[in-house]
PDB file of C-alpha atoms in Angstrom:
ATOM      1  CA  PRO A   1     -35.953 211.872  82.358  1.00  0.00           C
ATOM      2  CA  ALA A   2     -32.993 213.835  83.988  1.00  0.00           C
ATOM      3  CA  LEU A   3     -29.957 211.957  85.573  1.00  0.00           C
ATOM      4  CA  VAL A   4     -30.505 212.229  89.560  1.00  0.00           C
ATOM      5  CA  PRO A   5     -27.063 214.182  90.818  1.00  0.00           C
ATOM      6  CA  ALA A   6     -26.436 211.278  93.268  1.00  0.00           C
ATOM      7  CA  MET A   7     -26.364 208.450  90.664  1.00  0.00           C
ATOM      8  CA  ALA A   8     -23.752 210.479  88.129  1.00  0.00           C
ATOM      9  CA  ARG A   9     -20.991 208.372  89.209  1.00  0.00           C
ATOM     10  CA  LYS A  10     -22.363 205.235  88.766  1.00  0.00           C
ATOM     11  CA  TRP A  11     -23.984 206.150  85.433  1.00  0.00           C
ATOM     12  CA  LYS A  12     -20.407 207.143  84.693  1.00  0.00           C
ATOM     13  CA  GLN A  13     -18.923 203.946  85.604  1.00  0.00           C
ATOM     14  CA  ILE A  14     -21.715 202.080  83.610  1.00  0.00           C
ATOM     15  CA  ASN A  15     -21.360 203.797  80.490  1.00  0.00           C
ATOM     16  CA  ARG A  16     -17.299 203.282  80.942  1.00  0.00           C
ATOM     17  CA  PHE A  17     -17.904 199.458  81.419  1.00  0.00           C
ATOM     18  CA  VAL A  18     -20.420 199.179  78.550  1.00  0.00           C
ATOM     19  CA  GLU A  19     -18.021 201.271  76.074  1.00  0.00           C
ATOM     20  CA  ILE A  20     -14.954 198.321  77.516  1.00  0.00           C
ATOM     21  CA  LEU A  21     -17.548 195.753  76.788  1.00  0.00           C
ATOM     22  CA  SER A  22     -18.279 196.903  73.216  1.00  0.00           C
ATOM     23  CA  SER A  23     -14.761 196.727  72.379  1.00  0.00           C
ATOM     24  CA  ALA A  24     -14.759 193.072  74.009  1.00  0.00           C
ATOM     25  CA  VAL A  25     -17.584 191.911  72.061  1.00  0.00           C
ATOM     26  CA  GLU A  26     -16.200 193.360  68.992  1.00  0.00           C
ATOM     27  CA  GLU A  27     -12.921 191.583  69.359  1.00  0.00           C
ATOM     28  CA  ALA A  28     -14.483 188.129  70.230  1.00  0.00           C
ATOM     29  CA  GLN A  29     -16.601 188.690  66.640  1.00  0.00           C
ATOM     30  CA  LEU A  30     -19.699 187.526  68.687  1.00  0.00           C
ATOM     31  CA  ALA A  31     -23.139 187.523  66.667  1.00  0.00           C
ATOM     32  CA  GLY A  32     -26.365 187.075  68.244  1.00  0.00           C
ATOM     33  CA  PRO A  33     -27.578 185.788  70.215  1.00  0.00           C
ATOM     34  CA  VAL A  34     -25.000 187.105  72.698  1.00  0.00           C
ATOM     35  CA  ARG A  35     -25.556 185.129  76.215  1.00  0.00           C
ATOM     36  CA  VAL A  36     -24.381 187.289  79.113  1.00  0.00           C
ATOM     37  CA  ALA A  37     -24.393 186.712  82.737  1.00  0.00           C
ATOM     38  CA  ASP A  38     -24.281 189.671  85.185  1.00  0.00           C
ATOM     39  CA  PHE A  39     -22.800 188.205  88.583  1.00  0.00           C
ATOM     40  CA  GLY A  40     -23.961 190.283  91.670  1.00  0.00           C
ATOM     41  CA  SER A  41     -26.191 192.373  89.623  1.00  0.00           C
ATOM     42  CA  GLY A  42     -27.768 194.088  92.536  1.00  0.00           C
ATOM     43  CA  LYS A  43     -30.486 196.489  91.435  1.00  0.00           C
ATOM     44  CA  GLY A  44     -29.507 195.395  87.529  1.00  0.00           C
ATOM     45  CA  TYR A  45     -28.167 198.884  86.234  1.00  0.00           C
ATOM     46  CA  LEU A  46     -25.432 197.565  84.337  1.00  0.00           C
ATOM     47  CA  THR A  47     -27.392 194.164  83.494  1.00  0.00           C
ATOM     48  CA  PHE A  48     -30.132 196.627  81.593  1.00  0.00           C
ATOM     49  CA  ALA A  49     -27.486 198.969  80.187  1.00  0.00           C
ATOM     50  CA  VAL A  50     -25.677 195.760  78.443  1.00  0.00           C
ATOM     51  CA  HIS A  51     -29.216 194.282  77.453  1.00  0.00           C
ATOM     52  CA  ASP A  52     -30.174 197.746  75.802  1.00  0.00           C
ATOM     53  CA  TRP A  53     -26.389 198.058  74.119  1.00  0.00           C
ATOM     54  CA  LEU A  54     -26.634 194.319  72.776  1.00  0.00           C
ATOM     55  CA  GLN A  55     -30.246 194.835  71.497  1.00  0.00           C
ATOM     56  CA  ALA A  56     -29.417 198.415  69.730  1.00  0.00           C
ATOM     57  CA  ARG A  57     -26.835 196.618  67.763  1.00  0.00           C
ATOM     58  CA  GLY A  58     -29.273 193.517  66.802  1.00  0.00           C
ATOM     59  CA  LEU A  59     -27.034 190.952  68.886  1.00  0.00           C
ATOM     60  CA  ALA A  60     -30.177 189.132  70.223  1.00  0.00           C
ATOM     61  CA  PRO A  61     -29.317 189.428  73.880  1.00  0.00           C
ATOM     62  CA  ARG A  62     -29.776 186.547  76.443  1.00  0.00           C
ATOM     63  CA  VAL A  63     -28.714 188.333  79.219  1.00  0.00           C
ATOM     64  CA  THR A  64     -29.188 186.790  82.899  1.00  0.00           C
ATOM     65  CA  GLY A  65     -28.542 189.020  86.070  1.00  0.00           C
ATOM     66  CA  ILE A  66     -27.733 187.003  88.973  1.00  0.00           C
ATOM     67  CA  GLU A  67     -27.980 188.582  92.697  1.00  0.00           C
ATOM     68  CA  LEU A  68     -27.987 186.982  96.044  1.00  0.00           C
ATOM     69  CA  ARG A  69     -30.616 189.443  97.306  1.00  0.00           C
ATOM     70  CA  ASP A  70     -34.072 188.133  96.596  1.00  0.00           C
ATOM     71  CA  ASP A  71     -35.591 191.546  96.923  1.00  0.00           C
ATOM     72  CA  MET A  72     -33.206 193.073  94.060  1.00  0.00           C
ATOM     73  CA  VAL A  73     -34.236 190.022  91.654  1.00  0.00           C
ATOM     74  CA  LYS A  74     -38.179 190.601  92.342  1.00  0.00           C
ATOM     75  CA  LEU A  75     -37.369 194.441  91.773  1.00  0.00           C
ATOM     76  CA  CYS A  76     -35.382 193.902  88.410  1.00  0.00           C
ATOM     77  CA  ASN A  77     -37.825 191.296  87.344  1.00  0.00           C
ATOM     78  CA  ALA A  78     -41.070 193.514  87.979  1.00  0.00           C
ATOM     79  CA  VAL A  79     -39.317 196.247  85.765  1.00  0.00           C
ATOM     80  CA  ILE A  80     -39.079 193.586  82.834  1.00  0.00           C
ATOM     81  CA  GLU A  81     -42.430 192.772  83.299  1.00  0.00           C
ATOM     82  CA  GLY A  82     -43.754 196.087  83.562  1.00  0.00           C
ATOM     83  CA  GLU A  83     -41.717 197.285  80.309  1.00  0.00           C
ATOM     84  CA  GLN A  84     -42.251 194.267  78.686  1.00  0.00           C
ATOM     85  CA  LEU A  85     -38.473 193.495  77.870  1.00  0.00           C
ATOM     86  CA  SER A  86     -37.215 190.111  76.321  1.00  0.00           C
ATOM     87  CA  GLY A  87     -34.291 188.602  76.302  1.00  0.00           C
ATOM     88  CA  ILE A  88     -33.310 189.446  79.979  1.00  0.00           C
ATOM     89  CA  ARG A  89     -34.192 187.957  83.391  1.00  0.00           C
ATOM     90  CA  PHE A  90     -32.901 188.279  86.829  1.00  0.00           C
ATOM     91  CA  ASP A  91     -32.272 185.099  88.966  1.00  0.00           C
ATOM     92  CA  GLN A  92     -31.572 184.657  92.745  1.00  0.00           C
ATOM     93  CA  GLY A  93     -28.539 182.828  93.413  1.00  0.00           C
ATOM     94  CA  ASP A  94     -24.739 182.474  94.076  1.00  0.00           C
ATOM     95  CA  VAL A  95     -22.073 182.668  91.361  1.00  0.00           C
ATOM     96  CA  ARG A  96     -20.644 179.688  92.949  1.00  0.00           C
ATOM     97  CA  THR A  97     -23.781 177.280  92.066  1.00  0.00           C
ATOM     98  CA  GLN A  98     -25.483 179.232  89.293  1.00  0.00           C
ATOM     99  CA  ALA A  99     -26.043 177.194  86.195  1.00  0.00           C
ATOM    100  CA  VAL A 100     -26.508 179.727  83.736  1.00  0.00           C
ATOM    101  CA  GLN A 101     -24.427 178.388  80.378  1.00  0.00           C
ATOM    102  CA  PRO A 102     -23.173 178.360  78.056  1.00  0.00           C
ATOM    103  CA  LEU A 103     -22.125 181.848  77.951  1.00  0.00           C
ATOM    104  CA  ASP A 104     -20.252 184.175  75.615  1.00  0.00           C
ATOM    105  CA  VAL A 105     -19.741 187.066  78.049  1.00  0.00           C
ATOM    106  CA  MET A 106     -19.408 187.151  82.007  1.00  0.00           C
ATOM    107  CA  ILE A 107     -19.305 190.620  83.616  1.00  0.00           C
ATOM    108  CA  ALA A 108     -19.303 191.546  87.377  1.00  0.00           C
ATOM    109  CA  LEU A 109     -19.089 195.302  88.305  1.00  0.00           C
ATOM    110  CA  HIS A 110     -18.123 195.852  92.127  1.00  0.00           C
ATOM    111  CA  ALA A 111     -19.278 192.225  93.035  1.00  0.00           C
ATOM    112  CA  CYS A 112     -17.943 192.376  97.060  1.00  0.00           C
ATOM    113  CA  ASP A 113     -14.957 190.789  98.387  1.00  0.00           C
ATOM    114  CA  THR A 114     -14.294 187.377  97.200  1.00  0.00           C
ATOM    115  CA  ALA A 115     -17.255 187.184  95.016  1.00  0.00           C
ATOM    116  CA  THR A 116     -15.169 188.663  92.410  1.00  0.00           C
ATOM    117  CA  ASP A 117     -13.054 185.505  92.885  1.00  0.00           C
ATOM    118  CA  ASP A 118     -15.850 183.436  92.719  1.00  0.00           C
ATOM    119  CA  ALA A 119     -17.261 184.883  89.153  1.00  0.00           C
ATOM    120  CA  ILE A 120     -13.481 184.677  87.923  1.00  0.00           C
ATOM    121  CA  ALA A 121     -13.250 181.088  88.925  1.00  0.00           C
ATOM    122  CA  TRP A 122     -16.513 180.393  87.232  1.00  0.00           C
ATOM    123  CA  ALA A 123     -15.758 181.880  84.049  1.00  0.00           C
ATOM    124  CA  VAL A 124     -12.136 180.244  83.969  1.00  0.00           C
ATOM    125  CA  ASN A 125     -13.452 177.149  84.754  1.00  0.00           C
ATOM    126  CA  ARG A 126     -16.157 177.186  81.860  1.00  0.00           C
ATOM    127  CA  ASP A 127     -13.661 179.008  79.264  1.00  0.00           C
ATOM    128  CA  VAL A 128     -15.849 182.081  78.811  1.00  0.00           C
ATOM    129  CA  PRO A 129     -14.223 184.760  76.955  1.00  0.00           C
ATOM    130  CA  PRO A 130     -14.510 187.419  77.216  1.00  0.00           C
ATOM    131  CA  THR A 131     -14.892 188.349  81.152  1.00  0.00           C
ATOM    132  CA  LEU A 132     -14.925 191.880  82.335  1.00  0.00           C
ATOM    133  CA  PHE A 133     -14.778 192.202  86.170  1.00  0.00           C
ATOM    134  CA  ALA A 134     -14.862 195.232  88.072  1.00  0.00           C
ATOM    135  CA  PRO A 135     -13.700 194.331  91.368  1.00  0.00           C
ATOM    136  CA  CYS A 136     -15.210 195.864  94.535  1.00  0.00           C
ATOM    137  CA  CYS A 137     -13.607 195.803  98.178  1.00  0.00           C
ATOM    138  CA  HIS A 138     -10.476 193.451  98.993  1.00  0.00           C
ATOM    139  CA  HIS A 139     -11.389 192.553 102.746  1.00  0.00           C
ATOM    140  CA  ASP A 140     -10.621 188.881 102.868  1.00  0.00           C
ATOM    141  CA  ILE A 141      -6.729 189.562 102.027  1.00  0.00           C
ATOM    142  CA  GLN A 142      -6.642 193.024 104.213  1.00  0.00           C
ATOM    143  CA  ALA A 143      -8.090 191.086 107.312  1.00  0.00           C
ATOM    144  CA  GLN A 144      -4.999 188.590 106.784  1.00  0.00           C
ATOM    145  CA  MET A 145      -2.811 191.442 106.695  1.00  0.00           C
ATOM    146  CA  LYS A 146      -3.439 192.594 109.977  1.00  0.00           C
ATOM    147  CA  VAL A 147      -1.363 189.859 111.318  1.00  0.00           C
ATOM    148  CA  ALA A 148       1.447 190.064 108.898  1.00  0.00           C
ATOM    149  CA  PRO A 149       4.543 189.140 110.329  1.00  0.00           C
ATOM    150  CA  GLU A 150       7.449 192.037 109.972  1.00  0.00           C
ATOM    151  CA  PRO A 151       8.454 193.982 107.823  1.00  0.00           C
ATOM    152  CA  TRP A 152       4.851 193.933 106.260  1.00  0.00           C
ATOM    153  CA  THR A 153       3.497 195.671 109.442  1.00  0.00           C
ATOM    154  CA  LEU A 154       5.594 198.647 108.633  1.00  0.00           C
ATOM    155  CA  ILE A 155       3.116 198.894 105.632  1.00  0.00           C
ATOM    156  CA  SER A 156       0.043 197.192 106.567  1.00  0.00           C
ATOM    157  CA  ARG A 157      -0.445 198.828 110.069  1.00  0.00           C
ATOM    158  CA  HIS A 158      -2.436 201.889 109.051  1.00  0.00           C
ATOM    159  CA  GLY A 159      -5.680 201.158 107.474  1.00  0.00           C
ATOM    160  CA  ILE A 160      -5.465 202.962 104.268  1.00  0.00           C
ATOM    161  CA  MET A 161      -2.146 201.624 103.157  1.00  0.00           C
ATOM    162  CA  ARG A 162      -3.069 197.960 104.206  1.00  0.00           C
ATOM    163  CA  GLU A 163      -6.307 198.599 101.655  1.00  0.00           C
ATOM    164  CA  ARG A 164      -4.179 199.824  98.924  1.00  0.00           C
ATOM    165  CA  LEU A 165      -1.432 196.890  99.396  1.00  0.00           C
ATOM    166  CA  GLY A 166      -4.542 194.323  99.606  1.00  0.00           C
ATOM    167  CA  ASP A 167      -6.006 195.677  96.429  1.00  0.00           C
ATOM    168  CA  LEU A 168      -2.723 195.327  94.670  1.00  0.00           C
ATOM    169  CA  ILE A 169      -1.935 192.005  95.787  1.00  0.00           C
ATOM    170  CA  THR A 170      -5.457 190.633  95.204  1.00  0.00           C
ATOM    171  CA  ASP A 171      -5.828 192.262  91.377  1.00  0.00           C
ATOM    172  CA  SER A 172      -2.160 191.208  90.715  1.00  0.00           C
ATOM    173  CA  LEU A 173      -2.953 187.596  91.376  1.00  0.00           C
ATOM    174  CA  ARG A 174      -6.308 187.557  89.627  1.00  0.00           C
ATOM    175  CA  ILE A 175      -4.300 188.504  86.582  1.00  0.00           C
ATOM    176  CA  GLN A 176      -1.531 186.159  87.110  1.00  0.00           C
ATOM    177  CA  LEU A 177      -4.332 183.350  87.735  1.00  0.00           C
ATOM    178  CA  MET A 178      -6.361 184.336  84.747  1.00  0.00           C
ATOM    179  CA  LYS A 179      -2.997 184.550  82.377  1.00  0.00           C
ATOM    180  CA  LEU A 180      -2.121 181.002  83.508  1.00  0.00           C
ATOM    181  CA  ARG A 181      -5.379 180.006  82.159  1.00  0.00           C
ATOM    182  CA  GLY A 182      -4.830 181.777  78.915  1.00  0.00           C
ATOM    183  CA  TYR A 183      -6.409 184.457  78.946  1.00  0.00           C
ATOM    184  CA  ARG A 184      -5.121 188.066  77.638  1.00  0.00           C
ATOM    185  CA  VAL A 185      -5.771 190.259  80.783  1.00  0.00           C
ATOM    186  CA  GLU A 186      -5.685 193.946  80.760  1.00  0.00           C
ATOM    187  CA  ALA A 187      -5.636 195.853  84.453  1.00  0.00           C
ATOM    188  CA  ILE A 188      -7.106 199.490  84.157  1.00  0.00           C
ATOM    189  CA  GLU A 189      -8.647 201.819  86.220  1.00  0.00           C
ATOM    190  CA  PHE A 190     -11.781 202.802  83.932  1.00  0.00           C
ATOM    191  CA  VAL A 191     -13.352 205.220  86.418  1.00  0.00           C
ATOM    192  CA  GLY A 192     -10.897 207.148  88.717  1.00  0.00           C
TER     193      GLY A 192
END
């Protein structure tokens, strides 16, 4: 099957994410079965790609996609059933209350706003190395910046500047908090 042009960007992101994951799995010297949770899995593109990658390397995947939207969970589980896949499932739930454990790897690609923070908190509170996150929007801090005191309003009064500053502040804090918990953290822009 051919790649739908509208999906090219997503396909590139997923492939790059799996490439980064492969380095992390190798560095962690993980051997099968490898237990992975994908928080905010959506339609499961990354979840299925990670499962396929692990399976191709004989790592006996145990991959769980966690998604709030029940319709997405049903869609993904129907694909699993139709393709008769094993070692992968999708559960409806919230990262803050999900009981998938123990884990070898935690991933989240574009978990919106504070869902990335919830995923990070879940992982570090359970000492899940490695963890890979590609944050999405940063609306929480951006909303707080709308009422920022001077001189911050000089920077934050324009939406695009507030958005970029919010991204930098949020991700810098995430990195520092993970470092305080003993994680080695790298910040990269994996797809421009």
